[in-house]
């Protein structure tokens, strides 16, 4: 089924299937948006803007990989916000209260350590790591979404993994008192 620019409003079935397919992507897009923004509130804003942009730009979708197309929209929205924020730095008065994670399995201290380690990565490294490792995109798909050569994706992923491993290893060191 083609979802090109010729599919107009009179094609209700195609519109419904597009919206259903986009809705099915929301959990992955939510994880990705939170990893990019580092906060639940900003992540939800980014997610909402991404879904809104995808719906508004539906005619631009060529029927290929909707998942890749939606993640590309989110990546570009985040980059644009990040660049704008760098041009106009702001001071956060107070962080909003954190919403508890829905997943309460596993060690909460370990999750906190991993989240803290992820936050030390640059946005480029964190984005690459999340797309390849968490969301399961191939190097080529990630390169296409980020509009960088595949070698850059491989390099960023390698460096992100190394920095993450180094940071997590540092956190495992427990200083012992020396006896006198």
CSV table of C-alpha atoms in Angstrom, one decimal:
chain,number,residue,atom,x,y,z
A,1,UNK,CA,0.0,0.0,0.0
A,2,UNK,CA,1.4,3.3,-1.0
A,3,UNK,CA,1.3,6.4,1.2
A,4,UNK,CA,2.4,9.0,-1.2
A,5,UNK,CA,1.3,12.6,-1.6
A,6,UNK,CA,-1.6,11.5,-3.8
A,7,UNK,CA,-3.3,9.9,-0.8
A,8,UNK,CA,-5.8,12.5,0.1
A,9,UNK,CA,-8.4,12.9,2.9
A,10,UNK,CA,-10.8,10.8,0.8
A,11,UNK,CA,-8.6,7.8,1.4
A,12,UNK,CA,-9.8,7.1,5.0
A,13,UNK,CA,-8.4,3.6,5.2
A,14,UNK,CA,-4.9,4.7,4.4
A,15,UNK,CA,-5.1,7.6,6.9
A,16,UNK,CA,-6.4,5.3,9.6
A,17,UNK,CA,-3.6,2.8,9.0
A,18,UNK,CA,-1.0,5.5,9.0
A,19,UNK,CA,-2.3,6.9,12.3
A,20,UNK,CA,-2.5,3.4,13.8
A,21,UNK,CA,1.1,2.6,12.7
A,22,UNK,CA,2.3,5.9,14.1
A,23,UNK,CA,0.4,5.2,17.4
A,24,UNK,CA,2.2,1.8,17.6
A,25,UNK,CA,5.5,3.7,17.5
A,26,UNK,CA,4.8,5.9,20.5
A,27,UNK,CA,6.4,3.7,23.2
A,28,UNK,CA,9.7,3.6,21.3
A,29,UNK,CA,9.5,7.3,20.5
A,30,UNK,CA,8.8,8.1,24.1
A,31,UNK,CA,11.9,6.2,25.3
A,32,UNK,CA,14.0,7.9,22.7
A,33,UNK,CA,12.6,11.4,23.5
A,34,UNK,CA,13.3,10.9,27.2
A,35,UNK,CA,16.9,9.7,26.5
A,36,UNK,CA,17.5,12.8,24.3
A,37,UNK,CA,16.0,15.4,26.6
A,38,UNK,CA,17.0,13.7,29.9
A,39,UNK,CA,13.7,14.7,31.6
A,40,UNK,CA,10.3,13.2,31.4
A,41,UNK,CA,8.5,16.5,30.9
A,42,UNK,CA,10.8,17.7,28.1
A,43,UNK,CA,10.6,14.2,26.6
A,44,UNK,CA,6.8,14.3,26.5
A,45,UNK,CA,6.9,17.7,24.9
A,46,UNK,CA,9.3,16.4,22.2
A,47,UNK,CA,7.2,13.3,21.7
A,48,UNK,CA,4.1,15.4,21.3
A,49,UNK,CA,5.8,17.7,18.8
A,50,UNK,CA,7.1,14.8,16.9
A,51,UNK,CA,3.7,13.1,16.5
A,52,UNK,CA,2.2,16.4,15.6
A,53,UNK,CA,4.8,17.0,12.9
A,54,UNK,CA,4.5,13.5,11.6
A,55,UNK,CA,0.7,13.9,11.3
A,56,UNK,CA,1.1,17.4,9.7
A,57,UNK,CA,3.7,16.1,7.2
A,58,UNK,CA,1.9,12.9,6.4
A,59,UNK,CA,1.9,13.8,2.7
A,60,UNK,CA,5.7,13.9,2.7
A,61,UNK,CA,6.0,10.3,3.9
A,62,UNK,CA,6.8,8.1,0.9
A,63,UNK,CA,5.5,4.8,2.3
A,64,UNK,CA,9.0,3.4,3.1
A,65,UNK,CA,9.9,2.9,6.8
A,66,UNK,CA,7.5,4.8,9.0
A,67,UNK,CA,9.5,4.0,12.1
A,68,UNK,CA,12.7,5.4,10.6
A,69,UNK,CA,10.9,8.5,9.3
A,70,UNK,CA,9.3,9.2,12.7
A,71,UNK,CA,12.6,8.8,14.5
A,72,UNK,CA,14.3,11.1,12.0
A,73,UNK,CA,11.6,13.8,12.7
A,74,UNK,CA,12.3,13.5,16.4
A,75,UNK,CA,16.1,13.6,16.0
A,76,UNK,CA,15.7,16.8,13.8
A,77,UNK,CA,13.3,18.4,16.3
A,78,UNK,CA,15.7,17.7,19.1
A,79,UNK,CA,18.7,19.0,17.2
A,80,UNK,CA,16.8,22.2,16.3
A,81,UNK,CA,15.8,22.7,20.0
A,82,UNK,CA,19.4,22.0,21.2
A,83,UNK,CA,20.9,24.5,18.8
A,84,UNK,CA,18.3,27.1,19.7
A,85,UNK,CA,19.0,26.5,23.4
A,86,UNK,CA,22.7,26.9,22.8
A,87,UNK,CA,22.1,30.2,21.1
A,88,UNK,CA,19.9,31.4,24.0
A,89,UNK,CA,21.0,29.7,27.2
A,90,UNK,CA,18.6,29.7,30.1
A,91,UNK,CA,18.9,29.1,33.8
A,92,UNK,CA,16.6,26.5,35.3
A,93,UNK,CA,15.2,27.7,38.5
A,94,UNK,CA,14.1,24.4,39.8
A,95,UNK,CA,13.8,21.0,38.3
A,96,UNK,CA,10.2,19.6,38.0
A,97,UNK,CA,9.4,16.6,40.1
A,98,UNK,CA,10.5,13.4,38.4
A,99,UNK,CA,7.8,11.0,37.3
A,100,UNK,CA,8.4,7.5,38.5
A,101,UNK,CA,9.4,5.0,35.8
A,102,UNK,CA,6.7,2.6,34.8
A,103,UNK,CA,9.2,-0.3,34.9
A,104,UNK,CA,9.8,-1.1,38.5
A,105,UNK,CA,11.8,-4.3,37.8
A,106,UNK,CA,15.5,-4.5,38.4
A,107,UNK,CA,17.7,-2.7,40.8
A,108,UNK,CA,16.8,1.0,41.1
A,109,UNK,CA,20.3,1.9,42.2
A,110,UNK,CA,21.7,0.3,39.0
A,111,UNK,CA,19.1,2.1,36.9
A,112,UNK,CA,20.2,5.4,38.5
A,113,UNK,CA,23.9,4.6,37.9
A,114,UNK,CA,23.2,3.8,34.2
A,115,UNK,CA,21.0,6.9,33.8
A,116,UNK,CA,23.7,9.1,35.4
A,117,UNK,CA,26.3,7.5,33.1
A,118,UNK,CA,24.2,8.1,30.0
A,119,UNK,CA,23.7,11.8,31.0
A,120,UNK,CA,27.5,12.3,30.9
A,121,UNK,CA,27.6,11.4,27.2
A,122,UNK,CA,27.4,14.2,24.6
A,123,UNK,CA,24.0,14.4,22.8
A,124,UNK,CA,25.6,12.9,19.6
A,125,UNK,CA,27.0,9.9,21.4
A,126,UNK,CA,23.8,9.4,23.5
A,127,UNK,CA,21.6,9.6,20.4
A,128,UNK,CA,23.7,7.1,18.5
A,129,UNK,CA,23.8,4.7,21.4
A,130,UNK,CA,20.0,4.9,22.0
A,131,UNK,CA,19.2,4.4,18.3
A,132,UNK,CA,21.4,1.4,17.8
A,133,UNK,CA,21.4,-0.3,21.2
A,134,UNK,CA,18.0,0.4,22.6
A,135,UNK,CA,15.8,1.0,19.5
A,136,UNK,CA,17.6,-1.7,17.4
A,137,UNK,CA,18.4,0.4,14.3
A,138,UNK,CA,21.2,-0.7,12.0
A,139,UNK,CA,24.2,1.4,11.6
A,140,UNK,CA,23.0,2.4,8.1
A,141,UNK,CA,19.5,3.4,9.3
A,142,UNK,CA,21.1,5.4,12.1
A,143,UNK,CA,23.4,7.1,9.7
A,144,UNK,CA,20.5,8.0,7.5
A,145,UNK,CA,18.4,9.4,10.3
A,146,UNK,CA,21.3,11.4,11.7
A,147,UNK,CA,22.5,12.4,8.2
A,148,UNK,CA,26.1,11.4,8.9
A,149,UNK,CA,28.4,8.8,7.3
A,150,UNK,CA,28.1,5.2,8.6
A,151,UNK,CA,31.7,5.5,9.8
A,152,UNK,CA,30.7,8.4,12.1
A,153,UNK,CA,27.9,6.2,13.6
A,154,UNK,CA,30.4,3.4,14.2
A,155,UNK,CA,32.9,5.8,15.8
A,156,UNK,CA,30.3,7.5,18.0
A,157,UNK,CA,28.9,4.2,19.1
A,158,UNK,CA,32.3,2.8,20.0
A,159,UNK,CA,33.2,6.0,21.9
A,160,UNK,CA,29.9,6.1,23.7
A,161,UNK,CA,30.2,2.4,24.8
A,162,UNK,CA,33.8,3.0,25.9
A,163,UNK,CA,32.8,6.2,27.9
A,164,UNK,CA,29.8,4.4,29.4
A,165,UNK,CA,31.9,1.4,30.4
A,166,UNK,CA,34.6,3.6,31.9
A,167,UNK,CA,32.0,5.7,33.8
A,168,UNK,CA,30.3,2.6,35.2
A,169,UNK,CA,33.6,1.0,36.2
A,170,UNK,CA,34.6,4.2,38.0
A,171,UNK,CA,31.3,4.1,40.0
A,172,UNK,CA,32.1,0.6,41.2
A,173,UNK,CA,35.3,1.6,43.0
A,174,UNK,CA,34.7,1.8,46.7
A,175,UNK,CA,37.5,3.7,48.5
A,176,UNK,CA,38.8,1.9,51.6
A,177,UNK,CA,40.3,3.5,54.6
A,178,UNK,CA,43.9,2.7,55.1
A,179,UNK,CA,45.0,1.7,58.6
A,180,UNK,CA,47.7,3.7,60.2
